[in-house]
PDB file of C-alpha atoms in Angstrom:
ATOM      1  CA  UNK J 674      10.181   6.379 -23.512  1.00 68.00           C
ATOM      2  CA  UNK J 675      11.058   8.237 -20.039  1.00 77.00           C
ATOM      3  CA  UNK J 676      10.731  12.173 -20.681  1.00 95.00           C
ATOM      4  CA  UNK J 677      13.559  12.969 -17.849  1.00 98.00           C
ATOM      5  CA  UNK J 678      16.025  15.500 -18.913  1.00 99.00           C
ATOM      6  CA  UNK J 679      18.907  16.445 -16.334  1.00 99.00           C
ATOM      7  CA  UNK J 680      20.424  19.689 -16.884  1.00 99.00           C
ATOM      8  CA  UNK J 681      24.397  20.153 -16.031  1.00 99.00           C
ATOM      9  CA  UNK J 682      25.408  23.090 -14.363  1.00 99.00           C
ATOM     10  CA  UNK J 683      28.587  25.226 -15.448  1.00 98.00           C
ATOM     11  CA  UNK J 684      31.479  26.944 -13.088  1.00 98.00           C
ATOM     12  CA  UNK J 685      30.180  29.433 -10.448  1.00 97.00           C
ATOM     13  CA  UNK J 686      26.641  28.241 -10.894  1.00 97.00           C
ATOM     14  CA  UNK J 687      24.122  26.390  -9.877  1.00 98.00           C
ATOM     15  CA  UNK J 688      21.118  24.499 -11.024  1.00 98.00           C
ATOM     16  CA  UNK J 689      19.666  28.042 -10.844  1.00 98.00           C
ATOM     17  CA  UNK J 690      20.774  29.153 -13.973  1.00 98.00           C
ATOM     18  CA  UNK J 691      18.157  26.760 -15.528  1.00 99.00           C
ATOM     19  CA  UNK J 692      15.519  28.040 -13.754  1.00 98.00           C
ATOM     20  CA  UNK J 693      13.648  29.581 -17.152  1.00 98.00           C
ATOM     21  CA  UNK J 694      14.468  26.226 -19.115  1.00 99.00           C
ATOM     22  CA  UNK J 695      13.291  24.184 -16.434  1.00 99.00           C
ATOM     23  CA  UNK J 696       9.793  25.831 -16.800  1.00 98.00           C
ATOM     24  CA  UNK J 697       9.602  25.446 -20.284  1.00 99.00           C
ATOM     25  CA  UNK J 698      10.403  21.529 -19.907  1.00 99.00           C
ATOM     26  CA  UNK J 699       8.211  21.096 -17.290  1.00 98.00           C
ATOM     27  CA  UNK J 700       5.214  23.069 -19.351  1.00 98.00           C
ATOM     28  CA  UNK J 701       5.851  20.474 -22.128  1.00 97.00           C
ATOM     29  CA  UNK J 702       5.524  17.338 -19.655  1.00 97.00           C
ATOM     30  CA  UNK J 703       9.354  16.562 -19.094  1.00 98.00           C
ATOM     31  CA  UNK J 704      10.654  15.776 -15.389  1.00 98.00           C
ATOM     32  CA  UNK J 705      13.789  18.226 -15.310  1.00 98.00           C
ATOM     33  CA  UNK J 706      16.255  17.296 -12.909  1.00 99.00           C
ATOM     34  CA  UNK J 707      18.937  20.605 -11.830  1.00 99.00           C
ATOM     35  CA  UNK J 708      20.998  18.752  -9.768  1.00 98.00           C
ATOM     36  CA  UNK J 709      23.853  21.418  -7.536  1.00 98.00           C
ATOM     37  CA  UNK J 710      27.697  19.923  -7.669  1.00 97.00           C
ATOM     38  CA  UNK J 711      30.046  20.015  -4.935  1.00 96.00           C
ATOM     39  CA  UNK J 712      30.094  23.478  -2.938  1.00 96.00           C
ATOM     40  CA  UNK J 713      27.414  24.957  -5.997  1.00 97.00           C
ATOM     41  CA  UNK J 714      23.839  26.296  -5.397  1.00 92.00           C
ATOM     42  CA  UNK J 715      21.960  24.512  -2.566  1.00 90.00           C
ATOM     43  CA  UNK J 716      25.559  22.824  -1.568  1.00 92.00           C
ATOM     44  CA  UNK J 717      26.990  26.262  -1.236  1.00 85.00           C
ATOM     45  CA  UNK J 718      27.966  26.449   2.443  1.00 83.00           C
ATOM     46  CA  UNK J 719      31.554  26.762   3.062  1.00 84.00           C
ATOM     47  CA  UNK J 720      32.196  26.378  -0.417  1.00 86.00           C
ATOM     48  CA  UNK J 721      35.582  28.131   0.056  1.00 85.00           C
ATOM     49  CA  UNK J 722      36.777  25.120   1.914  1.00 89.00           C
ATOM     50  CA  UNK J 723      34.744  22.081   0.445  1.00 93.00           C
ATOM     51  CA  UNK J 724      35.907  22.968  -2.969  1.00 97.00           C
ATOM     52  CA  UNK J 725      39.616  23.305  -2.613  1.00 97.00           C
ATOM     53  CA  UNK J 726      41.347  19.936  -4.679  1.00 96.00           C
ATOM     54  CA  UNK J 727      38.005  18.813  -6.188  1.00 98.00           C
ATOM     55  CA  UNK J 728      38.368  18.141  -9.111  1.00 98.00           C
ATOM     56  CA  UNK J 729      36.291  16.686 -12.660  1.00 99.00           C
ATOM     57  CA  UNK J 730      36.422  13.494 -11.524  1.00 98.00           C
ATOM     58  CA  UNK J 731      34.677  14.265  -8.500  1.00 98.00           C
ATOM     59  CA  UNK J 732      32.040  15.767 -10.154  1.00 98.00           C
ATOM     60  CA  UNK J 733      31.483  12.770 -12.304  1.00 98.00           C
ATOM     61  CA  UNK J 734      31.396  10.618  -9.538  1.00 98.00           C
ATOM     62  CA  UNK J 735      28.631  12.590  -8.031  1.00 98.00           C
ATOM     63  CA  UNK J 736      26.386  12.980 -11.169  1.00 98.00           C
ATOM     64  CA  UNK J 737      27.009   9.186 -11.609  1.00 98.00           C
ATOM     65  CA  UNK J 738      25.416   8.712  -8.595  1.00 98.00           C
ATOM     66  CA  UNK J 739      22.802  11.369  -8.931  1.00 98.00           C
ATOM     67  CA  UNK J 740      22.022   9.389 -12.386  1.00 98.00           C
ATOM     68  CA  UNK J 741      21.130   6.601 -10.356  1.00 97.00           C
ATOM     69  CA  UNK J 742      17.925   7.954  -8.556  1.00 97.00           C
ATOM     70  CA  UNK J 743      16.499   9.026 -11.856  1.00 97.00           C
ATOM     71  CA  UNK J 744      15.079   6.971 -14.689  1.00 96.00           C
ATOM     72  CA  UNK J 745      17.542   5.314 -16.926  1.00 95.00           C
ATOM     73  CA  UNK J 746      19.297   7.321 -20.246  1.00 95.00           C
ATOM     74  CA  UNK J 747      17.658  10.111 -19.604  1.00 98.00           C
ATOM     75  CA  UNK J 748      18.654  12.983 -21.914  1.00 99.00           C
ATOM     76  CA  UNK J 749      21.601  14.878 -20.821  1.00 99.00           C
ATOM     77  CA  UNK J 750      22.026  18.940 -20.773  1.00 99.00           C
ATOM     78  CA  UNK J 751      25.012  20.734 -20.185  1.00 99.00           C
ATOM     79  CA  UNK J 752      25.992  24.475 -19.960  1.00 99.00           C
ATOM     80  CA  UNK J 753      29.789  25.219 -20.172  1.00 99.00           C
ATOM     81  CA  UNK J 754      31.884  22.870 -17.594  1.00 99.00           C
ATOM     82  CA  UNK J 755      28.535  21.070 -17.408  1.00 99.00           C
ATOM     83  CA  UNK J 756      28.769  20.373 -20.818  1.00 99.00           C
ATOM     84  CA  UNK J 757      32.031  18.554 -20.698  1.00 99.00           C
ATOM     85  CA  UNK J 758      30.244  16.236 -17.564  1.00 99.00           C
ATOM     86  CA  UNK J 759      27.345  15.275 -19.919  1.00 99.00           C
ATOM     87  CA  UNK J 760      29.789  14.048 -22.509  1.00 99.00           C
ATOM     88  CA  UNK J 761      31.788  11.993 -20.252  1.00 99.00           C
ATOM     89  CA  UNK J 762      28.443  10.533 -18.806  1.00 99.00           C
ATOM     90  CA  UNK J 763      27.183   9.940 -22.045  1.00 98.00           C
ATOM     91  CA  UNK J 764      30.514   8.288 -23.376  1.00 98.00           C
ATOM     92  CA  UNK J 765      29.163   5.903 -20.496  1.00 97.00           C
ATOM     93  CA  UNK J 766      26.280   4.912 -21.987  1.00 97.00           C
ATOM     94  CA  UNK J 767      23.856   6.930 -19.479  1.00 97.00           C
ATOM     95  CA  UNK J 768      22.662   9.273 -22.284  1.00 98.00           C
ATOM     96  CA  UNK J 769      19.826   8.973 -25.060  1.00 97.00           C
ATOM     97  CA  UNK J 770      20.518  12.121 -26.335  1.00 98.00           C
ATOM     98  CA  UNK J 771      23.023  15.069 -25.559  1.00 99.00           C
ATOM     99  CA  UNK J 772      22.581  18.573 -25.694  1.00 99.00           C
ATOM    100  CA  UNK J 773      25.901  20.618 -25.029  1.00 99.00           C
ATOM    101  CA  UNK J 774      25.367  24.389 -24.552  1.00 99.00           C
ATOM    102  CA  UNK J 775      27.900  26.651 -25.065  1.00 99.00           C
ATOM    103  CA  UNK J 776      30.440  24.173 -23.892  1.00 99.00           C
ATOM    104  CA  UNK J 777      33.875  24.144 -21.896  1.00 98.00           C
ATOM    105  CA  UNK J 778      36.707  22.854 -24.352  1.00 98.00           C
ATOM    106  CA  UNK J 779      37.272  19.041 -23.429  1.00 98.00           C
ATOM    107  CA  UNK J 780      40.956  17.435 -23.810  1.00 98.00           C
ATOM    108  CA  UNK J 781      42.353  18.190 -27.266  1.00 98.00           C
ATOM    109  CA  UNK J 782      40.497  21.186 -27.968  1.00 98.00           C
ATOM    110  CA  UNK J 783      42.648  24.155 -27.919  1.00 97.00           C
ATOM    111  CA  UNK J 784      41.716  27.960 -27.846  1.00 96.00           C
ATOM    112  CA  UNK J 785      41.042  29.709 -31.130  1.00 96.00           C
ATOM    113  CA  UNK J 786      40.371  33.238 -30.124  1.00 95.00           C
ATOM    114  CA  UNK J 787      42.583  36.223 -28.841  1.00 94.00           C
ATOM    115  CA  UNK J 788      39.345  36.238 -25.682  1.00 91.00           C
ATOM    116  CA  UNK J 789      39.986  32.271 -24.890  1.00 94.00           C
ATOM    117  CA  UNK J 790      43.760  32.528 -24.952  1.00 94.00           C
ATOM    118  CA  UNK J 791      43.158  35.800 -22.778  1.00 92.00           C
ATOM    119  CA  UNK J 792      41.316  33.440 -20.409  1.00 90.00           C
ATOM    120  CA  UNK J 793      43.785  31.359 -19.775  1.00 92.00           C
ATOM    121  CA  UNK J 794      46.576  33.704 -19.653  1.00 93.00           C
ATOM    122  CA  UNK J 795      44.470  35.390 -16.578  1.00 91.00           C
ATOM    123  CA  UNK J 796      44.208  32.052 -14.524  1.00 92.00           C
ATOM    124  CA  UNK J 797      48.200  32.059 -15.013  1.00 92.00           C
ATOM    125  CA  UNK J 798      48.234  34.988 -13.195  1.00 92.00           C
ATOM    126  CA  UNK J 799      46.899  33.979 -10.119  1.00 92.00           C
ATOM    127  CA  UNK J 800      49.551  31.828  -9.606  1.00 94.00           C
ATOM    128  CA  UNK J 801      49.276  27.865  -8.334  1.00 96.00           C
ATOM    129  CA  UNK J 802      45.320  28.374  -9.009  1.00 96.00           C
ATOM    130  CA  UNK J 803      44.948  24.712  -9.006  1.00 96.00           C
ATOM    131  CA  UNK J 804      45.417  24.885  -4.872  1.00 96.00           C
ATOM    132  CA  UNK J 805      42.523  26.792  -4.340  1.00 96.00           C
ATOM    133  CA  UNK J 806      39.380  28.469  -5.411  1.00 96.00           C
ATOM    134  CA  UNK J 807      38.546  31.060  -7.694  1.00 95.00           C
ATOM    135  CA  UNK J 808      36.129  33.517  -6.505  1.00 95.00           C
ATOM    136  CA  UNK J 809      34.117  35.276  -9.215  1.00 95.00           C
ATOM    137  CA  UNK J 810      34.713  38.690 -10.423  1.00 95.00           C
ATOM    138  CA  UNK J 811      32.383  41.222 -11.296  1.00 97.00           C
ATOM    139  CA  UNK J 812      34.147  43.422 -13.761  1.00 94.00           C
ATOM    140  CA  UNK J 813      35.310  40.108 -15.360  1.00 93.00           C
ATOM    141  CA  UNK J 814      31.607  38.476 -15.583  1.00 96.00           C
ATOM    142  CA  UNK J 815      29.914  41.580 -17.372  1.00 96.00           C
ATOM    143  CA  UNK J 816      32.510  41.712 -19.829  1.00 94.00           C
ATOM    144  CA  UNK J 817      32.739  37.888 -20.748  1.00 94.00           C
ATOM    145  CA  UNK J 818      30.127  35.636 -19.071  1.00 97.00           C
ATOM    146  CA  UNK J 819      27.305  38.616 -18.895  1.00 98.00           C
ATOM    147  CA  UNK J 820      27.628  40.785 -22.051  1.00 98.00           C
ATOM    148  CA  UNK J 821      24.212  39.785 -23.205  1.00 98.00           C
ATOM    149  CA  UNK J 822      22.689  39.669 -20.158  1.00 98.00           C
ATOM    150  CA  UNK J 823      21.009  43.120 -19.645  1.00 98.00           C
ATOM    151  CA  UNK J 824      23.119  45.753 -17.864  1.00 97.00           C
ATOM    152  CA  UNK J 825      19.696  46.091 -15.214  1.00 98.00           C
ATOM    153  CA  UNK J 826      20.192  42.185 -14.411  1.00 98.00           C
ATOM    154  CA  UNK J 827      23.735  41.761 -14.488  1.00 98.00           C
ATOM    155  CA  UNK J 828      24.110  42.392 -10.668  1.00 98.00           C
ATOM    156  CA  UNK J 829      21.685  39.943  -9.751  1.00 98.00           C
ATOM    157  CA  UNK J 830      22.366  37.092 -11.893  1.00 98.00           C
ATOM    158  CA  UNK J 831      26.004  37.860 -10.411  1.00 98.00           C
ATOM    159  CA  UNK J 832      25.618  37.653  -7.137  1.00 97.00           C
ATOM    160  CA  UNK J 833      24.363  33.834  -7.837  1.00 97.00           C
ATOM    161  CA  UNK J 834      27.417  33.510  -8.734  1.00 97.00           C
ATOM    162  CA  UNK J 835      29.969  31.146  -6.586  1.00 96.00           C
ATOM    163  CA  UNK J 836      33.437  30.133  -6.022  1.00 96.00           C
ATOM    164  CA  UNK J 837      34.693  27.324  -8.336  1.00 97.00           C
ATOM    165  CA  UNK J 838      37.744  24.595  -7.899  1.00 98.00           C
ATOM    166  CA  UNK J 839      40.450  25.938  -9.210  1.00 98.00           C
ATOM    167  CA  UNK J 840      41.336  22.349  -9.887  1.00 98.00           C
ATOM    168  CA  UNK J 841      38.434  22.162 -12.219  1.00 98.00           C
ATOM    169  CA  UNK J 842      39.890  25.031 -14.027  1.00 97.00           C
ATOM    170  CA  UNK J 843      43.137  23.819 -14.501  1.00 98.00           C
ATOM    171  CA  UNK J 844      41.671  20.555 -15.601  1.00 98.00           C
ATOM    172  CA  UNK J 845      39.592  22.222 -17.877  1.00 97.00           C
ATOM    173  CA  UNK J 846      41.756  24.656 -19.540  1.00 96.00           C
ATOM    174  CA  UNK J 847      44.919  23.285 -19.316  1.00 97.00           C
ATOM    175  CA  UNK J 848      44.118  19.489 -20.127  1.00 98.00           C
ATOM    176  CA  UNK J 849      47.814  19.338 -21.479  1.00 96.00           C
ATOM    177  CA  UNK J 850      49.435  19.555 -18.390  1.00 97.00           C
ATOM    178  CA  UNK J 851      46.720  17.508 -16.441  1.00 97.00           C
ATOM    179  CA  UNK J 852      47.965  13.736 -16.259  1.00 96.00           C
ATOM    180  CA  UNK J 853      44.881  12.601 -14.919  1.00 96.00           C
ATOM    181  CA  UNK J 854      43.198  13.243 -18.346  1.00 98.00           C
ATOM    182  CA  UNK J 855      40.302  14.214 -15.937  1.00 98.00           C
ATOM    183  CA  UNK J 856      37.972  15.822 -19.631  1.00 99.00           C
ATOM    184  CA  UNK J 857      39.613  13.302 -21.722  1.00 99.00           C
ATOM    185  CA  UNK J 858      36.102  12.143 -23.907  1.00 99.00           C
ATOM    186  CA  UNK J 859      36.223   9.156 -25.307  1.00 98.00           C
ATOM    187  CA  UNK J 860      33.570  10.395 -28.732  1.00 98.00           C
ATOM    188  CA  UNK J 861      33.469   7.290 -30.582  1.00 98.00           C
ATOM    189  CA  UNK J 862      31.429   6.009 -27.557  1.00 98.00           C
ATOM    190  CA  UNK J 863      29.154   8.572 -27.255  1.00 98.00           C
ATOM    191  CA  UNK J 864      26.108   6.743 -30.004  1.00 95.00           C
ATOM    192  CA  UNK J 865      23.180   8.909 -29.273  1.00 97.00           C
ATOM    193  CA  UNK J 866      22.160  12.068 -31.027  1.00 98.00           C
ATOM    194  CA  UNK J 867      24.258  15.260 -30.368  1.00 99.00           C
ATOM    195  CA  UNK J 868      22.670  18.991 -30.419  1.00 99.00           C
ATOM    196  CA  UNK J 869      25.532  21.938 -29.759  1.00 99.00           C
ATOM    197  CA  UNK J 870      25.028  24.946 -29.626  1.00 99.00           C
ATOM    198  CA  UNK J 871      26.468  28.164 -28.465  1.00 99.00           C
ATOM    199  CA  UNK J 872      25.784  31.968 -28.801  1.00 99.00           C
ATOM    200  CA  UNK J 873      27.727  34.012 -31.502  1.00 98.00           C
ATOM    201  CA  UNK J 874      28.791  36.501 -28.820  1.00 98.00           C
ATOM    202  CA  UNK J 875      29.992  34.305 -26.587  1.00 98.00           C
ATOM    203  CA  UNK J 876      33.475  35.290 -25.178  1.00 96.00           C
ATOM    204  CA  UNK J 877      33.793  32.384 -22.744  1.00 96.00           C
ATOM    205  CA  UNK J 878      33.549  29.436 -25.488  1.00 98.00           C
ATOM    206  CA  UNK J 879      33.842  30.840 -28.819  1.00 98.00           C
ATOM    207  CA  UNK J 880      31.302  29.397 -32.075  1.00 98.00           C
ATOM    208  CA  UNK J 881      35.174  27.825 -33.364  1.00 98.00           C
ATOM    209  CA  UNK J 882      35.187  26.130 -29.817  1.00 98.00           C
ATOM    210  CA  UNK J 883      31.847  24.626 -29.948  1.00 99.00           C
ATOM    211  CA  UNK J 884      31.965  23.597 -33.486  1.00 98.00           C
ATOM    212  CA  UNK J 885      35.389  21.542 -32.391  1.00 98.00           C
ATOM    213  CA  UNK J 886      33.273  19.790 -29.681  1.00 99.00           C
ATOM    214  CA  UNK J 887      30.571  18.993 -31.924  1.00 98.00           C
ATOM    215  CA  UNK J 888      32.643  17.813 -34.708  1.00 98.00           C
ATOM    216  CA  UNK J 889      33.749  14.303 -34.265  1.00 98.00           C
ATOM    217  CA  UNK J 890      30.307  12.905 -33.167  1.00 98.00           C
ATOM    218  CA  UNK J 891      28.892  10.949 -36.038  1.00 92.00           C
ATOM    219  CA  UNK J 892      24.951  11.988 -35.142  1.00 92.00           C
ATOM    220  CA  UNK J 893      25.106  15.505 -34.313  1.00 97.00           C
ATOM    221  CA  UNK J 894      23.500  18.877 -34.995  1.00 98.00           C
ATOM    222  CA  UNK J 895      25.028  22.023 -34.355  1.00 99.00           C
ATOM    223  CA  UNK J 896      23.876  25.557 -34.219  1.00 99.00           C
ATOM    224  CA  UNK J 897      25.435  29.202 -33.491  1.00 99.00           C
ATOM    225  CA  UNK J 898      22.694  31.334 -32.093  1.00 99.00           C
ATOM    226  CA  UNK J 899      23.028  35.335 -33.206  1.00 98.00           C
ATOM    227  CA  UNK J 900      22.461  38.029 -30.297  1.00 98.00           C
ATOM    228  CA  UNK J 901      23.544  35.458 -27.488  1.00 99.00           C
ATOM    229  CA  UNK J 902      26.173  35.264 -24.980  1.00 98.00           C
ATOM    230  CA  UNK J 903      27.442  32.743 -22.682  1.00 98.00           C
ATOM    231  CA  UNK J 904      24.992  32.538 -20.550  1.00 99.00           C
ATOM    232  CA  UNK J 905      21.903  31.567 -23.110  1.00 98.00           C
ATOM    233  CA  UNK J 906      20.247  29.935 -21.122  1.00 98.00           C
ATOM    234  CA  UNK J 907      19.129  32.984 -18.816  1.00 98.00           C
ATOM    235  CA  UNK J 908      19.619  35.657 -21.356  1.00 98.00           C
ATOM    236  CA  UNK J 909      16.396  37.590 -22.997  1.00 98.00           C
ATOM    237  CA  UNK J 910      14.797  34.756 -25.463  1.00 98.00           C
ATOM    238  CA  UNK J 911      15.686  31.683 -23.397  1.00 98.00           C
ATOM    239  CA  UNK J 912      12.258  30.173 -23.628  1.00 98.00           C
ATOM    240  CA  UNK J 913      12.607  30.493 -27.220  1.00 98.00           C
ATOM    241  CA  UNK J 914      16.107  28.901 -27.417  1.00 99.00           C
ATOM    242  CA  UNK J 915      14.245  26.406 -25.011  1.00 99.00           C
ATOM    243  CA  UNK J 916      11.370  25.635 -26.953  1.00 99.00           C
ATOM    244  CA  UNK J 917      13.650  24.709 -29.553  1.00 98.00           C
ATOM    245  CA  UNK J 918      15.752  22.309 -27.844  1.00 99.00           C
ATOM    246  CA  UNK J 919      12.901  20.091 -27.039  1.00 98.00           C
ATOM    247  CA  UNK J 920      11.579  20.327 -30.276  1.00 98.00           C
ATOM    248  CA  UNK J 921      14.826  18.743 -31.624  1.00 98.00           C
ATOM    249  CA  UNK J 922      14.551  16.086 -29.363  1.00 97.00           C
ATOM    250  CA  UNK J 923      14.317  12.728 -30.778  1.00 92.00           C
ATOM    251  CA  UNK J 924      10.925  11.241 -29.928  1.00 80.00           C
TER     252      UNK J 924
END
C-alpha cells in the first residue's frame, strides 16, 4: 500500500505551515506532498489580483488535478479551509484515509461560540468581502490564529502569512447564502477512516466545531488536544501531535 500523504493547506498559508510535519512523515518513510493553492506560498506573486473571485471550487479543481500526478488514494491532510478540500476530495473517492485538523466549518455547520460568531460578524464589516481579498492582520492573528504560538515567533510565522479570496471566505462561513453549495460534503460518501482533531484553545474552529465535522462519519476518531491553538501543526509539540497522526494511520 502507497505511503503518500498530501497535506491541505488552510487560508493565508501555504504548504509551509507543514514544514515540521512534513519532516516527521518523511523520517517515518512517507512521500509528503504540500502542494500551494491559487495565489498561496510558491504561487504567491500578485496574489492580490490572481485571487480576487476564486473561489472553493477552484481550489478543488486544482487539487483534483494535483491528485493526479501522485499515487492513487493517497491519505488526505487538511488544516482549517484545507480541511474542508480533503473532505470534498475524499467524498470523491480519492482518499484512503482522512485526517482533518482543526477544520473550517463545511455547509450545515453553524458557529457555536461567542469567538466564531465574532468571526463572522468582522468579515461583515468589511463590506462586499466576497469581491476581493482579505489581507491578513496582525493584531487579529496573535489573538485568534497565533495565541499558542510563542509571542518570540509570532512575527515570523506571520509574515508567511498571505492574502486569501474573500470568495473563499464567504463560501466558507456563510454557506447559507452561497447557492453554489461550493463546501456542501456529501459524508455518507466519504468510506475511509476519519481522524479530527483540533486544539482546545483554538479560537478560529472551536472543539464544538470540530466535533460537528467529525460526527456524521461512520469510521471516525476524534480528539481535542489541551495547550493547542489553531495553528497545531507549527505550534511547540508538533512533532509529537505528528508522530501521533501516523501512528493512527491504518496500515
Amino acid at each position: 500500500m502507497t505511503k503518500d500523504i498530501v497535506m491541505l493547506h488552510g487560508a493565508n498559508e501555504g504548504g509551509w505551515c507543514f514544514d515540521r510535519f512534513k519532516a516527521v512523515f518523511e523520517g517515518l518513510g512517507w512521500s509528503c506532498h504540500t502542494p500551494d493553492l491559487i495565489g498561496h506560498g510558491t504561487k504567491a506573486a500578485d496574489a492580490a489580483k490572481t485571487l480576487v473571485g476564486i473561489g472553493m471550487a477552484d481550489y478543488r479543481a486544482e487539487l483534483e488535478a494535483f491528485l493526479k500526478t501522485v499515487p492513487p488514494q493517497p491519505v488526505l491532510f487538511g488544516h482549517s479551509m484545507g480541511a474542508v478540500l480533503a473532505q470534498l476530495l475524499a467524498a470523491s473517492g480519492l482518499a484512503r484515509a482522512l485526517i482533518l485538523v482543526a477544520p473550517a466549518p463545511r455547509s450545515g455547520i453553524l458557529p457555536p461560540t461567542d469567538a466564531e460568531k465574532q468571526l463572522g460578524q468582522d468579515l461583515m464589516g468589511l463590506g462586499p468581502f466576497w469581491k476581493t481579498v482579505i489581507n491578513p492582520d496582525f493584531d487579529l492573528a496573535r489573538v485568534y490564529t497565533l495565541n499558542r504560538v510563542p509571542e518570540a515567533e509570532q512575527r515570523a510565522v506571520f509574515d508567511r502569512f498571505g492574502p486569501e479570496s474573500g470568495r473563499a471566505f464567504f463560501e466558507l462561513f456563510f454557506w447559507m447564502f452561497d447557492r453554489s453549495g461550493a463546501t456542501v460534503v456529501d459524508t455518507n460518501a466519504v468510506s475511509c477512516p476519519v481522524l479530527c482533531l483540533v486544539g482546545a484553545d483554538d479560537r478560529i474552529v472551536s472543539p464544538q466545531t470540530a466535533r460537528a465535522t467529525a460526527e456524521p462519519y461512520r469510521n471516525a476518531t476524534f480528539w481535542e488536544l489541551q495547550g493547542h491553538g489553531h495553528m497545531l501543526v507549527l505550534e511547540p509539540g508538533a512533532d509529537t501531535i505528528a508522530r501521533r497522526i501516523a501512528e493512527w494511520i491504518p496500515g
